[in-house]
Amino acid sequence: MDFSLSEEHLMIQEAARDFAQNELLPGVIERDDNQQFPAEQVKKMGELGFLGMMVDPKYLGSGMDTMSYVIAMEELSKVDASSSVIVSVNNSLVCYGLETYGTEEQKEKYLKRLASGEIIGAFCLSEPEAGSDATSQKTTAIDKGNHYVINGTKNWITNGNTASVYLVIAQTDREKGHKGINALIVEKGMPGFEIGPKENKLGIRGSDTHSLIFNDVKVPKENRIGEDGFGFKFAMKTLSGGRIGIAAQALGIAAGAYELALKYSKERKAFGTEISNHQAIAFKLADMHTQIQAARHLVYKAAWDKDQGNNYDLSGAMAKLYASQVAMETTVEAVQIHGGNGFVKDYHVERLMRDAKITQIYEGTSEIQKIVISRSILRD
Ligand SMILES: Cc1cc2nc3c(=O)[nH]c(=O)nc-3n(C[C@H](O)[C@H](O)[C@H](O)COP(=O)(O)OP(=O)(O)OC[C@H]3O[C@@H](n4cnc5c(N)ncnc54)[C@H](O)[C@@H]3O)c2cc1C
């Protein structure tokens, strides 16, 4: 067993760290305040290959492994989780879904532009009445021979207004239950496709979350991903890998807050000494460091499983469950270590604390991860 990172992984880590410090950090507080989408930053991330990291170079991706992806996600998320969720959705849900299950024509038409960062994509599963219970899809995609007609509403969609391509999960044959669901590629601007208002969120406020409304949207049959009825399986398979990306995001938020708290504890003085000399603070740092390292091992293990071709449903769910819990606990403690300064925006930790919460909710809540984990261990 080798715990060291390869030369290539170290280079990616350094590149992502430099990008986060030089390009994401400036203006991150203002973007959060104003709910401003990081358009310029996303463009640059596309140019650097961060938006199609695992995609084959023949489809204009960077051809890297999942380990590289989680390493980059951690570094970007230390500074700006609003930007890293865009990276995560585009890589693990949209590009992965199209590359693995799409037709050659779909890859030529859509994947190349998505992987190169020319455009970004969105993954549209959740509905007002179908979140954790994703089988209860109310959005319909009725088969009309050479096309489908979509009607319904999706909500909470990341990149909702900024995406150009949307992978939409909808029910074609209700009688067949989850085997009657399809995944369709919808383009922005298709007649009848409307974008609802932006959500005003607790965290990841720079990311662009919208509901989407479909009124008789005609989608050609060649835009269906996989066989008829493959849509639910497509969503579950894709989300299983997506969880590894969100676990890495949670890890990064935790590590970013810890690094800020560590630095602050060595500078801030109280009772005539740096606060890190008070054991109560030093022990908090010890706990944070240990938990983050444990989370990192789980994230790396899940990424390694994916790279080895092993099943990663269990390791990905465990990584997301634990890393998101560590993100929440660590960011709360980082605010505490900063005292009053932790409560104001300039010190970044309050934003990281707000951002941490979403990692316990999207791409399967913590309760859903426990269902996945417990089913897996009880089955074995
Ligand atoms: C900022 C943001 C971005 C998002 N981005 C996307 C996106 O890009 N695409 C997309 O499709 N969706 C997206 N989502 C939706 C997200 O995935 C859902 O919010 C999430 O899956 C939970 O669904 P829900 O909100 O309907 O909660 P519910 O399913 O109503 O859950 C409410 C509570 O009940 C618990 N619960 C539900 N069922 C069970 C059960 N069987 N056992 C135990 N507890 C249970 C849940 O864990 C939760 O605590 C996003 C959400 C947010 C907030």
PDB file of C-alpha atoms in Angstrom, residues 42-315:
ATOM      1  CA  VAL A  42     -15.453  29.279 -14.902  1.00  0.00           C
ATOM      2  CA  LYS A  43     -14.153  30.363 -18.307  1.00  0.00           C
ATOM      3  CA  LYS A  44     -10.569  30.142 -17.024  1.00  0.00           C
ATOM      4  CA  MET A  45     -11.213  26.769 -15.391  1.00  0.00           C
ATOM      5  CA  GLY A  46     -12.452  25.529 -18.763  1.00  0.00           C
ATOM      6  CA  GLU A  47      -9.274  26.763 -20.454  1.00  0.00           C
ATOM      7  CA  LEU A  48      -7.165  24.973 -17.828  1.00  0.00           C
ATOM      8  CA  GLY A  49      -9.035  21.697 -18.333  1.00  0.00           C
ATOM      9  CA  PHE A  50     -10.840  21.590 -14.961  1.00  0.00           C
ATOM     10  CA  LEU A  51     -14.295  21.193 -16.520  1.00  0.00           C
ATOM     11  CA  GLY A  52     -13.683  17.936 -18.360  1.00  0.00           C
ATOM     12  CA  MET A  53     -10.955  16.439 -16.214  1.00  0.00           C
ATOM     13  CA  MET A  54     -11.753  12.756 -16.719  1.00  0.00           C
ATOM     14  CA  VAL A  55     -12.992  12.955 -20.306  1.00  0.00           C
ATOM     15  CA  ASP A  56     -10.967  11.255 -23.042  1.00  0.00           C
ATOM     16  CA  PRO A  57      -8.809  13.805 -24.946  1.00  0.00           C
ATOM     17  CA  LYS A  58     -10.501  12.702 -28.177  1.00  0.00           C
ATOM     18  CA  TYR A  59     -13.592  14.474 -26.804  1.00  0.00           C
ATOM     19  CA  LEU A  60     -11.437  17.437 -25.735  1.00  0.00           C
ATOM     20  CA  GLY A  61     -11.175  16.398 -22.085  1.00  0.00           C
ATOM     21  CA  SER A  62      -8.032  16.245 -19.944  1.00  0.00           C
ATOM     22  CA  GLY A  63      -7.936  12.420 -19.792  1.00  0.00           C
ATOM     23  CA  MET A  64      -7.096  12.308 -16.100  1.00  0.00           C
ATOM     24  CA  ASP A  65      -8.113   9.824 -13.405  1.00  0.00           C
ATOM     25  CA  THR A  66     -10.639  10.258 -10.589  1.00  0.00           C
ATOM     26  CA  MET A  67      -7.827  10.786  -8.062  1.00  0.00           C
ATOM     27  CA  SER A  68      -6.702  13.864  -9.994  1.00  0.00           C
ATOM     28  CA  TYR A  69     -10.270  15.105  -9.991  1.00  0.00           C
ATOM     29  CA  VAL A  70     -10.771  14.766  -6.221  1.00  0.00           C
ATOM     30  CA  ILE A  71      -7.398  16.367  -5.546  1.00  0.00           C
ATOM     31  CA  ALA A  72      -8.384  19.367  -7.682  1.00  0.00           C
ATOM     32  CA  MET A  73     -11.867  19.505  -6.124  1.00  0.00           C
ATOM     33  CA  GLU A  74     -10.352  19.633  -2.627  1.00  0.00           C
ATOM     34  CA  GLU A  75      -8.074  22.547  -3.506  1.00  0.00           C
ATOM     35  CA  LEU A  76     -10.749  24.566  -5.314  1.00  0.00           C
ATOM     36  CA  SER A  77     -13.267  23.954  -2.516  1.00  0.00           C
ATOM     37  CA  LYS A  78     -10.875  25.183   0.175  1.00  0.00           C
ATOM     38  CA  VAL A  79     -11.423  28.649  -1.264  1.00  0.00           C
ATOM     39  CA  ASP A  80     -14.679  28.740  -3.231  1.00  0.00           C
ATOM     40  CA  ALA A  81     -17.305  26.002  -3.004  1.00  0.00           C
ATOM     41  CA  SER A  82     -19.611  27.963  -5.341  1.00  0.00           C
ATOM     42  CA  SER A  83     -17.078  27.495  -8.120  1.00  0.00           C
ATOM     43  CA  SER A  84     -16.246  23.912  -7.212  1.00  0.00           C
ATOM     44  CA  VAL A  85     -19.873  22.757  -7.413  1.00  0.00           C
ATOM     45  CA  ILE A  86     -19.913  23.940 -11.037  1.00  0.00           C
ATOM     46  CA  VAL A  87     -16.784  21.848 -11.650  1.00  0.00           C
ATOM     47  CA  SER A  88     -18.381  18.887  -9.902  1.00  0.00           C
ATOM     48  CA  VAL A  89     -21.697  18.943 -11.773  1.00  0.00           C
ATOM     49  CA  ASN A  90     -20.031  19.438 -15.159  1.00  0.00           C
ATOM     50  CA  ASN A  91     -17.449  16.695 -14.586  1.00  0.00           C
ATOM     51  CA  SER A  92     -19.149  13.986 -12.605  1.00  0.00           C
ATOM     52  CA  LEU A  93     -22.745  14.268 -13.690  1.00  0.00           C
ATOM     53  CA  VAL A  94     -22.872  15.819 -17.143  1.00  0.00           C
ATOM     54  CA  CYS A  95     -19.585  14.821 -18.845  1.00  0.00           C
ATOM     55  CA  TYR A  96     -19.391  11.432 -17.135  1.00  0.00           C
ATOM     56  CA  GLY A  97     -23.008  10.643 -17.987  1.00  0.00           C
ATOM     57  CA  LEU A  98     -22.572  11.557 -21.648  1.00  0.00           C
ATOM     58  CA  GLU A  99     -19.200   9.894 -22.103  1.00  0.00           C
ATOM     59  CA  THR A 100     -20.273   6.645 -20.457  1.00  0.00           C
ATOM     60  CA  TYR A 101     -23.787   6.272 -21.806  1.00  0.00           C
ATOM     61  CA  GLY A 102     -24.141   8.697 -24.719  1.00  0.00           C
ATOM     62  CA  THR A 103     -24.024   7.892 -28.438  1.00  0.00           C
ATOM     63  CA  GLU A 104     -21.082   8.888 -30.617  1.00  0.00           C
ATOM     64  CA  GLU A 105     -23.229  11.659 -32.155  1.00  0.00           C
ATOM     65  CA  GLN A 106     -24.138  13.017 -28.690  1.00  0.00           C
ATOM     66  CA  LYS A 107     -20.476  12.999 -27.700  1.00  0.00           C
ATOM     67  CA  GLU A 108     -19.475  14.849 -30.865  1.00  0.00           C
ATOM     68  CA  LYS A 109     -22.305  17.359 -30.557  1.00  0.00           C
ATOM     69  CA  TYR A 110     -22.352  18.012 -26.809  1.00  0.00           C
ATOM     70  CA  LEU A 111     -19.530  16.344 -24.886  1.00  0.00           C
ATOM     71  CA  LYS A 112     -16.696  18.073 -26.752  1.00  0.00           C
ATOM     72  CA  ARG A 113     -18.102  21.518 -25.990  1.00  0.00           C
ATOM     73  CA  LEU A 114     -18.812  20.597 -22.353  1.00  0.00           C
ATOM     74  CA  ALA A 115     -15.443  18.978 -21.685  1.00  0.00           C
ATOM     75  CA  SER A 116     -13.507  21.874 -23.180  1.00  0.00           C
ATOM     76  CA  GLY A 117     -15.459  24.351 -21.072  1.00  0.00           C
ATOM     77  CA  GLU A 118     -16.940  26.123 -24.101  1.00  0.00           C
ATOM     78  CA  ILE A 119     -20.335  25.557 -22.466  1.00  0.00           C
ATOM     79  CA  ILE A 120     -21.464  24.098 -19.146  1.00  0.00           C
ATOM     80  CA  GLY A 121     -24.184  21.588 -18.376  1.00  0.00           C
ATOM     81  CA  ALA A 122     -26.823  20.826 -15.764  1.00  0.00           C
ATOM     82  CA  PHE A 123     -28.235  17.604 -14.367  1.00  0.00           C
ATOM     83  CA  CYS A 124     -31.970  17.743 -13.771  1.00  0.00           C
ATOM     84  CA  LEU A 125     -33.484  15.066 -11.572  1.00  0.00           C
ATOM     85  CA  SER A 126     -35.063  16.788  -8.535  1.00  0.00           C
ATOM     86  CA  GLU A 127     -38.645  18.021  -8.573  1.00  0.00           C
ATOM     87  CA  PRO A 128     -40.843  19.770  -6.042  1.00  0.00           C
ATOM     88  CA  GLU A 129     -42.233  16.376  -5.017  1.00  0.00           C
ATOM     89  CA  ALA A 130     -39.342  14.137  -5.975  1.00  0.00           C
ATOM     90  CA  GLY A 131     -36.104  14.819  -4.136  1.00  0.00           C
ATOM     91  CA  SER A 132     -34.801  11.879  -2.116  1.00  0.00           C
ATOM     92  CA  ASP A 133     -37.693   9.877  -3.537  1.00  0.00           C
ATOM     93  CA  ALA A 134     -36.449  10.257  -7.085  1.00  0.00           C
ATOM     94  CA  THR A 135     -38.744   7.544  -8.463  1.00  0.00           C
ATOM     95  CA  SER A 136     -41.772   9.836  -7.939  1.00  0.00           C
ATOM     96  CA  GLN A 137     -41.028  11.802 -11.127  1.00  0.00           C
ATOM     97  CA  LYS A 138     -43.986  13.933 -12.209  1.00  0.00           C
ATOM     98  CA  THR A 139     -42.252  15.435 -15.236  1.00  0.00           C
ATOM     99  CA  THR A 140     -43.334  13.479 -18.289  1.00  0.00           C
ATOM    100  CA  ALA A 141     -41.584  12.779 -21.591  1.00  0.00           C
ATOM    101  CA  ILE A 142     -44.253  11.378 -23.859  1.00  0.00           C
ATOM    102  CA  ASP A 143     -43.080   9.301 -26.812  1.00  0.00           C
ATOM    103  CA  LYS A 144     -44.413  10.798 -30.057  1.00  0.00           C
ATOM    104  CA  GLY A 145     -42.586   8.561 -32.498  1.00  0.00           C
ATOM    105  CA  ASN A 146     -39.561  10.543 -33.649  1.00  0.00           C
ATOM    106  CA  HIS A 147     -39.512  12.881 -30.640  1.00  0.00           C
ATOM    107  CA  TYR A 148     -40.533  13.231 -26.986  1.00  0.00           C
ATOM    108  CA  VAL A 149     -42.677  15.987 -25.504  1.00  0.00           C
ATOM    109  CA  ILE A 150     -41.616  17.088 -22.018  1.00  0.00           C
ATOM    110  CA  ASN A 151     -43.969  18.698 -19.493  1.00  0.00           C
ATOM    111  CA  GLY A 152     -43.290  19.447 -15.844  1.00  0.00           C
ATOM    112  CA  THR A 153     -41.003  21.261 -13.415  1.00  0.00           C
ATOM    113  CA  LYS A 154     -37.541  20.524 -12.081  1.00  0.00           C
ATOM    114  CA  ASN A 155     -36.187  22.389  -9.124  1.00  0.00           C
ATOM    115  CA  TRP A 156     -32.943  23.189  -7.342  1.00  0.00           C
ATOM    116  CA  ILE A 157     -30.974  22.833 -10.561  1.00  0.00           C
ATOM    117  CA  THR A 158     -27.309  23.853 -10.290  1.00  0.00           C
ATOM    118  CA  ASN A 159     -26.128  25.872 -13.334  1.00  0.00           C
ATOM    119  CA  GLY A 160     -29.856  26.359 -13.952  1.00  0.00           C
ATOM    120  CA  ASN A 161     -29.524  29.585 -15.927  1.00  0.00           C
ATOM    121  CA  THR A 162     -25.903  29.405 -17.021  1.00  0.00           C
ATOM    122  CA  ALA A 163     -25.973  25.937 -18.590  1.00  0.00           C
ATOM    123  CA  SER A 164     -26.467  25.428 -22.306  1.00  0.00           C
ATOM    124  CA  VAL A 165     -27.178  21.694 -22.120  1.00  0.00           C
ATOM    125  CA  TYR A 166     -29.490  19.967 -19.625  1.00  0.00           C
ATOM    126  CA  LEU A 167     -29.723  16.245 -18.915  1.00  0.00           C
ATOM    127  CA  VAL A 168     -33.386  15.892 -17.953  1.00  0.00           C
ATOM    128  CA  ILE A 169     -34.851  12.820 -16.268  1.00  0.00           C
ATOM    129  CA  ALA A 170     -38.567  12.324 -16.985  1.00  0.00           C
ATOM    130  CA  GLN A 171     -41.283   9.687 -16.856  1.00  0.00           C
ATOM    131  CA  THR A 172     -42.335   8.183 -20.203  1.00  0.00           C
ATOM    132  CA  ASP A 173     -44.412   5.241 -19.053  1.00  0.00           C
ATOM    133  CA  ARG A 174     -45.869   5.581 -15.563  1.00  0.00           C
ATOM    134  CA  GLU A 175     -47.081   1.981 -15.501  1.00  0.00           C
ATOM    135  CA  LYS A 176     -43.508   0.758 -15.765  1.00  0.00           C
ATOM    136  CA  GLY A 177     -42.481   2.791 -12.677  1.00  0.00           C
ATOM    137  CA  HIS A 178     -38.758   3.520 -12.532  1.00  0.00           C
ATOM    138  CA  LYS A 179     -38.255   1.357 -15.637  1.00  0.00           C
ATOM    139  CA  GLY A 180     -40.412   3.821 -17.594  1.00  0.00           C
ATOM    140  CA  ILE A 181     -38.090   6.802 -16.991  1.00  0.00           C
ATOM    141  CA  ASN A 182     -35.838   8.358 -19.675  1.00  0.00           C
ATOM    142  CA  ALA A 183     -32.876  10.741 -19.682  1.00  0.00           C
ATOM    143  CA  LEU A 184     -33.042  13.353 -22.442  1.00  0.00           C
ATOM    144  CA  ILE A 185     -30.648  16.037 -23.610  1.00  0.00           C
ATOM    145  CA  VAL A 186     -32.417  19.399 -23.706  1.00  0.00           C
ATOM    146  CA  GLU A 187     -30.828  22.521 -25.147  1.00  0.00           C
ATOM    147  CA  LYS A 188     -31.362  25.979 -23.737  1.00  0.00           C
ATOM    148  CA  GLY A 189     -33.675  27.888 -26.045  1.00  0.00           C
ATOM    149  CA  MET A 190     -35.789  24.916 -27.123  1.00  0.00           C
ATOM    150  CA  PRO A 191     -39.357  26.251 -27.458  1.00  0.00           C
ATOM    151  CA  GLY A 192     -41.387  25.827 -24.236  1.00  0.00           C
ATOM    152  CA  PHE A 193     -38.303  25.546 -21.981  1.00  0.00           C
ATOM    153  CA  GLU A 194     -38.319  28.294 -19.335  1.00  0.00           C
ATOM    154  CA  ILE A 195     -35.951  29.089 -16.497  1.00  0.00           C
ATOM    155  CA  GLY A 196     -37.522  30.017 -13.156  1.00  0.00           C
ATOM    156  CA  PRO A 197     -36.200  32.579 -10.663  1.00  0.00           C
ATOM    157  CA  LYS A 198     -32.848  32.136  -8.940  1.00  0.00           C
ATOM    158  CA  GLU A 199     -32.923  30.625  -5.434  1.00  0.00           C
ATOM    159  CA  ASN A 200     -31.696  32.880  -2.606  1.00  0.00           C
ATOM    160  CA  LYS A 201     -29.539  30.413  -0.681  1.00  0.00           C
ATOM    161  CA  LEU A 202     -27.796  29.989   2.677  1.00  0.00           C
ATOM    162  CA  GLY A 203     -24.541  28.887   1.049  1.00  0.00           C
ATOM    163  CA  ILE A 204     -22.810  28.331  -2.295  1.00  0.00           C
ATOM    164  CA  ARG A 205     -24.481  31.595  -3.168  1.00  0.00           C
ATOM    165  CA  GLY A 206     -22.284  32.204  -6.217  1.00  0.00           C
ATOM    166  CA  SER A 207     -23.661  29.095  -7.856  1.00  0.00           C
ATOM    167  CA  ASP A 208     -26.713  29.471  -9.954  1.00  0.00           C
ATOM    168  CA  THR A 209     -29.677  27.399  -8.673  1.00  0.00           C
ATOM    169  CA  HIS A 210     -33.014  27.609 -10.498  1.00  0.00           C
ATOM    170  CA  SER A 211     -36.217  25.752 -11.123  1.00  0.00           C
ATOM    171  CA  LEU A 212     -36.869  24.795 -14.745  1.00  0.00           C
ATOM    172  CA  ILE A 213     -40.263  24.691 -16.405  1.00  0.00           C
ATOM    173  CA  PHE A 214     -41.107  22.514 -19.421  1.00  0.00           C
ATOM    174  CA  ASN A 215     -44.228  23.287 -21.449  1.00  0.00           C
ATOM    175  CA  ASP A 216     -44.576  20.926 -24.398  1.00  0.00           C
ATOM    176  CA  VAL A 217     -40.848  20.910 -25.079  1.00  0.00           C
ATOM    177  CA  LYS A 218     -40.149  18.824 -28.199  1.00  0.00           C
ATOM    178  CA  VAL A 219     -36.927  16.828 -27.924  1.00  0.00           C
ATOM    179  CA  PRO A 220     -35.711  14.666 -30.831  1.00  0.00           C
ATOM    180  CA  LYS A 221     -35.400  10.939 -30.129  1.00  0.00           C
ATOM    181  CA  GLU A 222     -31.682  11.006 -30.896  1.00  0.00           C
ATOM    182  CA  ASN A 223     -31.313  13.072 -27.687  1.00  0.00           C
ATOM    183  CA  ARG A 224     -32.317  10.147 -25.476  1.00  0.00           C
ATOM    184  CA  ILE A 225     -29.415   8.724 -23.467  1.00  0.00           C
ATOM    185  CA  GLY A 226     -29.325   4.910 -23.535  1.00  0.00           C
ATOM    186  CA  GLU A 227     -32.139   2.501 -24.264  1.00  0.00           C
ATOM    187  CA  ASP A 228     -35.808   3.317 -23.676  1.00  0.00           C
ATOM    188  CA  GLY A 229     -36.416   3.164 -19.896  1.00  0.00           C
ATOM    189  CA  PHE A 230     -32.733   3.571 -18.932  1.00  0.00           C
ATOM    190  CA  GLY A 231     -33.232   7.032 -17.365  1.00  0.00           C
ATOM    191  CA  PHE A 232     -33.531   6.076 -13.716  1.00  0.00           C
ATOM    192  CA  LYS A 233     -30.559   3.740 -13.843  1.00  0.00           C
ATOM    193  CA  PHE A 234     -28.648   6.471 -15.678  1.00  0.00           C
ATOM    194  CA  ALA A 235     -29.424   8.930 -12.866  1.00  0.00           C
ATOM    195  CA  MET A 236     -28.441   6.512 -10.088  1.00  0.00           C
ATOM    196  CA  LYS A 237     -25.211   5.392 -11.790  1.00  0.00           C
ATOM    197  CA  THR A 238     -24.206   8.962 -12.516  1.00  0.00           C
ATOM    198  CA  LEU A 239     -25.033  10.206  -9.007  1.00  0.00           C
ATOM    199  CA  SER A 240     -22.991   7.395  -7.504  1.00  0.00           C
ATOM    200  CA  GLY A 241     -19.861   8.951  -9.032  1.00  0.00           C
ATOM    201  CA  GLY A 242     -21.131  12.456  -8.365  1.00  0.00           C
ATOM    202  CA  ARG A 243     -21.022  11.701  -4.665  1.00  0.00           C
ATOM    203  CA  ILE A 244     -17.268  11.253  -4.849  1.00  0.00           C
ATOM    204  CA  GLY A 245     -16.992  14.790  -6.229  1.00  0.00           C
ATOM    205  CA  ILE A 246     -19.229  16.220  -3.498  1.00  0.00           C
ATOM    206  CA  ALA A 247     -17.290  14.270  -0.863  1.00  0.00           C
ATOM    207  CA  ALA A 248     -14.135  15.937  -2.190  1.00  0.00           C
ATOM    208  CA  GLN A 249     -15.898  19.296  -2.060  1.00  0.00           C
ATOM    209  CA  ALA A 250     -16.818  18.684   1.596  1.00  0.00           C
ATOM    210  CA  LEU A 251     -13.245  17.657   2.335  1.00  0.00           C
ATOM    211  CA  GLY A 252     -11.968  20.860   0.759  1.00  0.00           C
ATOM    212  CA  ILE A 253     -14.368  23.068   2.713  1.00  0.00           C
ATOM    213  CA  ALA A 254     -13.248  21.368   5.949  1.00  0.00           C
ATOM    214  CA  ALA A 255      -9.557  21.626   5.072  1.00  0.00           C
ATOM    215  CA  GLY A 256      -9.895  25.271   4.029  1.00  0.00           C
ATOM    216  CA  ALA A 257     -11.556  26.201   7.327  1.00  0.00           C
ATOM    217  CA  TYR A 258      -8.970  24.235   9.292  1.00  0.00           C
ATOM    218  CA  GLU A 259      -6.045  25.951   7.537  1.00  0.00           C
ATOM    219  CA  LEU A 260      -7.523  29.374   8.297  1.00  0.00           C
ATOM    220  CA  ALA A 261      -8.174  28.423  11.945  1.00  0.00           C
ATOM    221  CA  LEU A 262      -4.671  27.040  12.393  1.00  0.00           C
ATOM    222  CA  LYS A 263      -3.094  30.233  11.038  1.00  0.00           C
ATOM    223  CA  TYR A 264      -5.363  32.465  13.099  1.00  0.00           C
ATOM    224  CA  SER A 265      -4.665  30.494  16.304  1.00  0.00           C
ATOM    225  CA  LYS A 266      -0.941  31.166  15.914  1.00  0.00           C
ATOM    226  CA  GLU A 267      -1.460  34.912  15.444  1.00  0.00           C
ATOM    227  CA  ARG A 268      -4.281  35.853  17.803  1.00  0.00           C
ATOM    228  CA  LYS A 269      -3.247  36.498  21.380  1.00  0.00           C
ATOM    229  CA  ALA A 270      -5.385  36.190  24.521  1.00  0.00           C
ATOM    230  CA  PHE A 271      -4.207  36.164  28.130  1.00  0.00           C
ATOM    231  CA  GLY A 272      -0.663  37.081  27.018  1.00  0.00           C
ATOM    232  CA  THR A 273      -0.115  34.208  24.597  1.00  0.00           C
ATOM    233  CA  GLU A 274      -1.188  32.918  21.181  1.00  0.00           C
ATOM    234  CA  ILE A 275      -4.529  31.146  21.517  1.00  0.00           C
ATOM    235  CA  SER A 276      -2.986  27.950  20.065  1.00  0.00           C
ATOM    236  CA  ASN A 277      -1.118  27.694  23.395  1.00  0.00           C
ATOM    237  CA  HIS A 278      -4.434  27.213  25.173  1.00  0.00           C
ATOM    238  CA  GLN A 279      -5.064  23.507  25.250  1.00  0.00           C
ATOM    239  CA  ALA A 280      -8.782  23.933  24.543  1.00  0.00           C
ATOM    240  CA  ILE A 281      -7.868  25.458  21.162  1.00  0.00           C
ATOM    241  CA  ALA A 282      -4.987  23.074  20.446  1.00  0.00           C
ATOM    242  CA  PHE A 283      -7.274  20.090  21.078  1.00  0.00           C
ATOM    243  CA  LYS A 284      -9.889  21.483  18.688  1.00  0.00           C
ATOM    244  CA  LEU A 285      -7.167  21.702  16.033  1.00  0.00           C
ATOM    245  CA  ALA A 286      -6.061  18.140  16.825  1.00  0.00           C
ATOM    246  CA  ASP A 287      -9.615  16.847  16.370  1.00  0.00           C
ATOM    247  CA  MET A 288     -10.103  18.799  13.134  1.00  0.00           C
ATOM    248  CA  HIS A 289      -6.805  17.574  11.678  1.00  0.00           C
ATOM    249  CA  THR A 290      -7.584  13.942  12.545  1.00  0.00           C
ATOM    250  CA  GLN A 291     -11.115  14.040  11.154  1.00  0.00           C
ATOM    251  CA  ILE A 292     -10.007  15.727   7.944  1.00  0.00           C
ATOM    252  CA  GLN A 293      -7.311  13.127   7.387  1.00  0.00           C
ATOM    253  CA  ALA A 294      -9.838  10.326   7.967  1.00  0.00           C
ATOM    254  CA  ALA A 295     -12.241  11.975   5.501  1.00  0.00           C
ATOM    255  CA  ARG A 296      -9.435  12.330   2.955  1.00  0.00           C
ATOM    256  CA  HIS A 297      -8.664   8.607   3.180  1.00  0.00           C
ATOM    257  CA  LEU A 298     -12.327   7.785   2.510  1.00  0.00           C
ATOM    258  CA  VAL A 299     -12.462  10.179  -0.447  1.00  0.00           C
ATOM    259  CA  TYR A 300      -9.243   8.826  -1.948  1.00  0.00           C
ATOM    260  CA  LYS A 301     -10.435   5.239  -1.436  1.00  0.00           C
ATOM    261  CA  ALA A 302     -13.679   5.954  -3.312  1.00  0.00           C
ATOM    262  CA  ALA A 303     -11.741   7.647  -6.146  1.00  0.00           C
ATOM    263  CA  TRP A 304      -9.281   4.748  -6.238  1.00  0.00           C
ATOM    264  CA  ASP A 305     -12.167   2.251  -6.436  1.00  0.00           C
ATOM    265  CA  LYS A 306     -13.565   4.119  -9.421  1.00  0.00           C
ATOM    266  CA  ASP A 307     -10.173   4.240 -11.115  1.00  0.00           C
ATOM    267  CA  GLN A 308      -9.634   0.505 -10.524  1.00  0.00           C
ATOM    268  CA  GLY A 309     -13.005  -0.350 -12.038  1.00  0.00           C
ATOM    269  CA  ASN A 310     -14.315  -1.561  -8.654  1.00  0.00           C
ATOM    270  CA  ASN A 311     -17.856  -0.898  -7.519  1.00  0.00           C
ATOM    271  CA  TYR A 312     -17.830   2.462  -5.727  1.00  0.00           C
ATOM    272  CA  ASP A 313     -21.443   2.754  -4.551  1.00  0.00           C
ATOM    273  CA  LEU A 314     -20.492   1.945  -0.942  1.00  0.00           C
ATOM    274  CA  SER A 315     -17.136   3.722  -0.750  1.00  0.00           C
TER     275      SER A 315
END
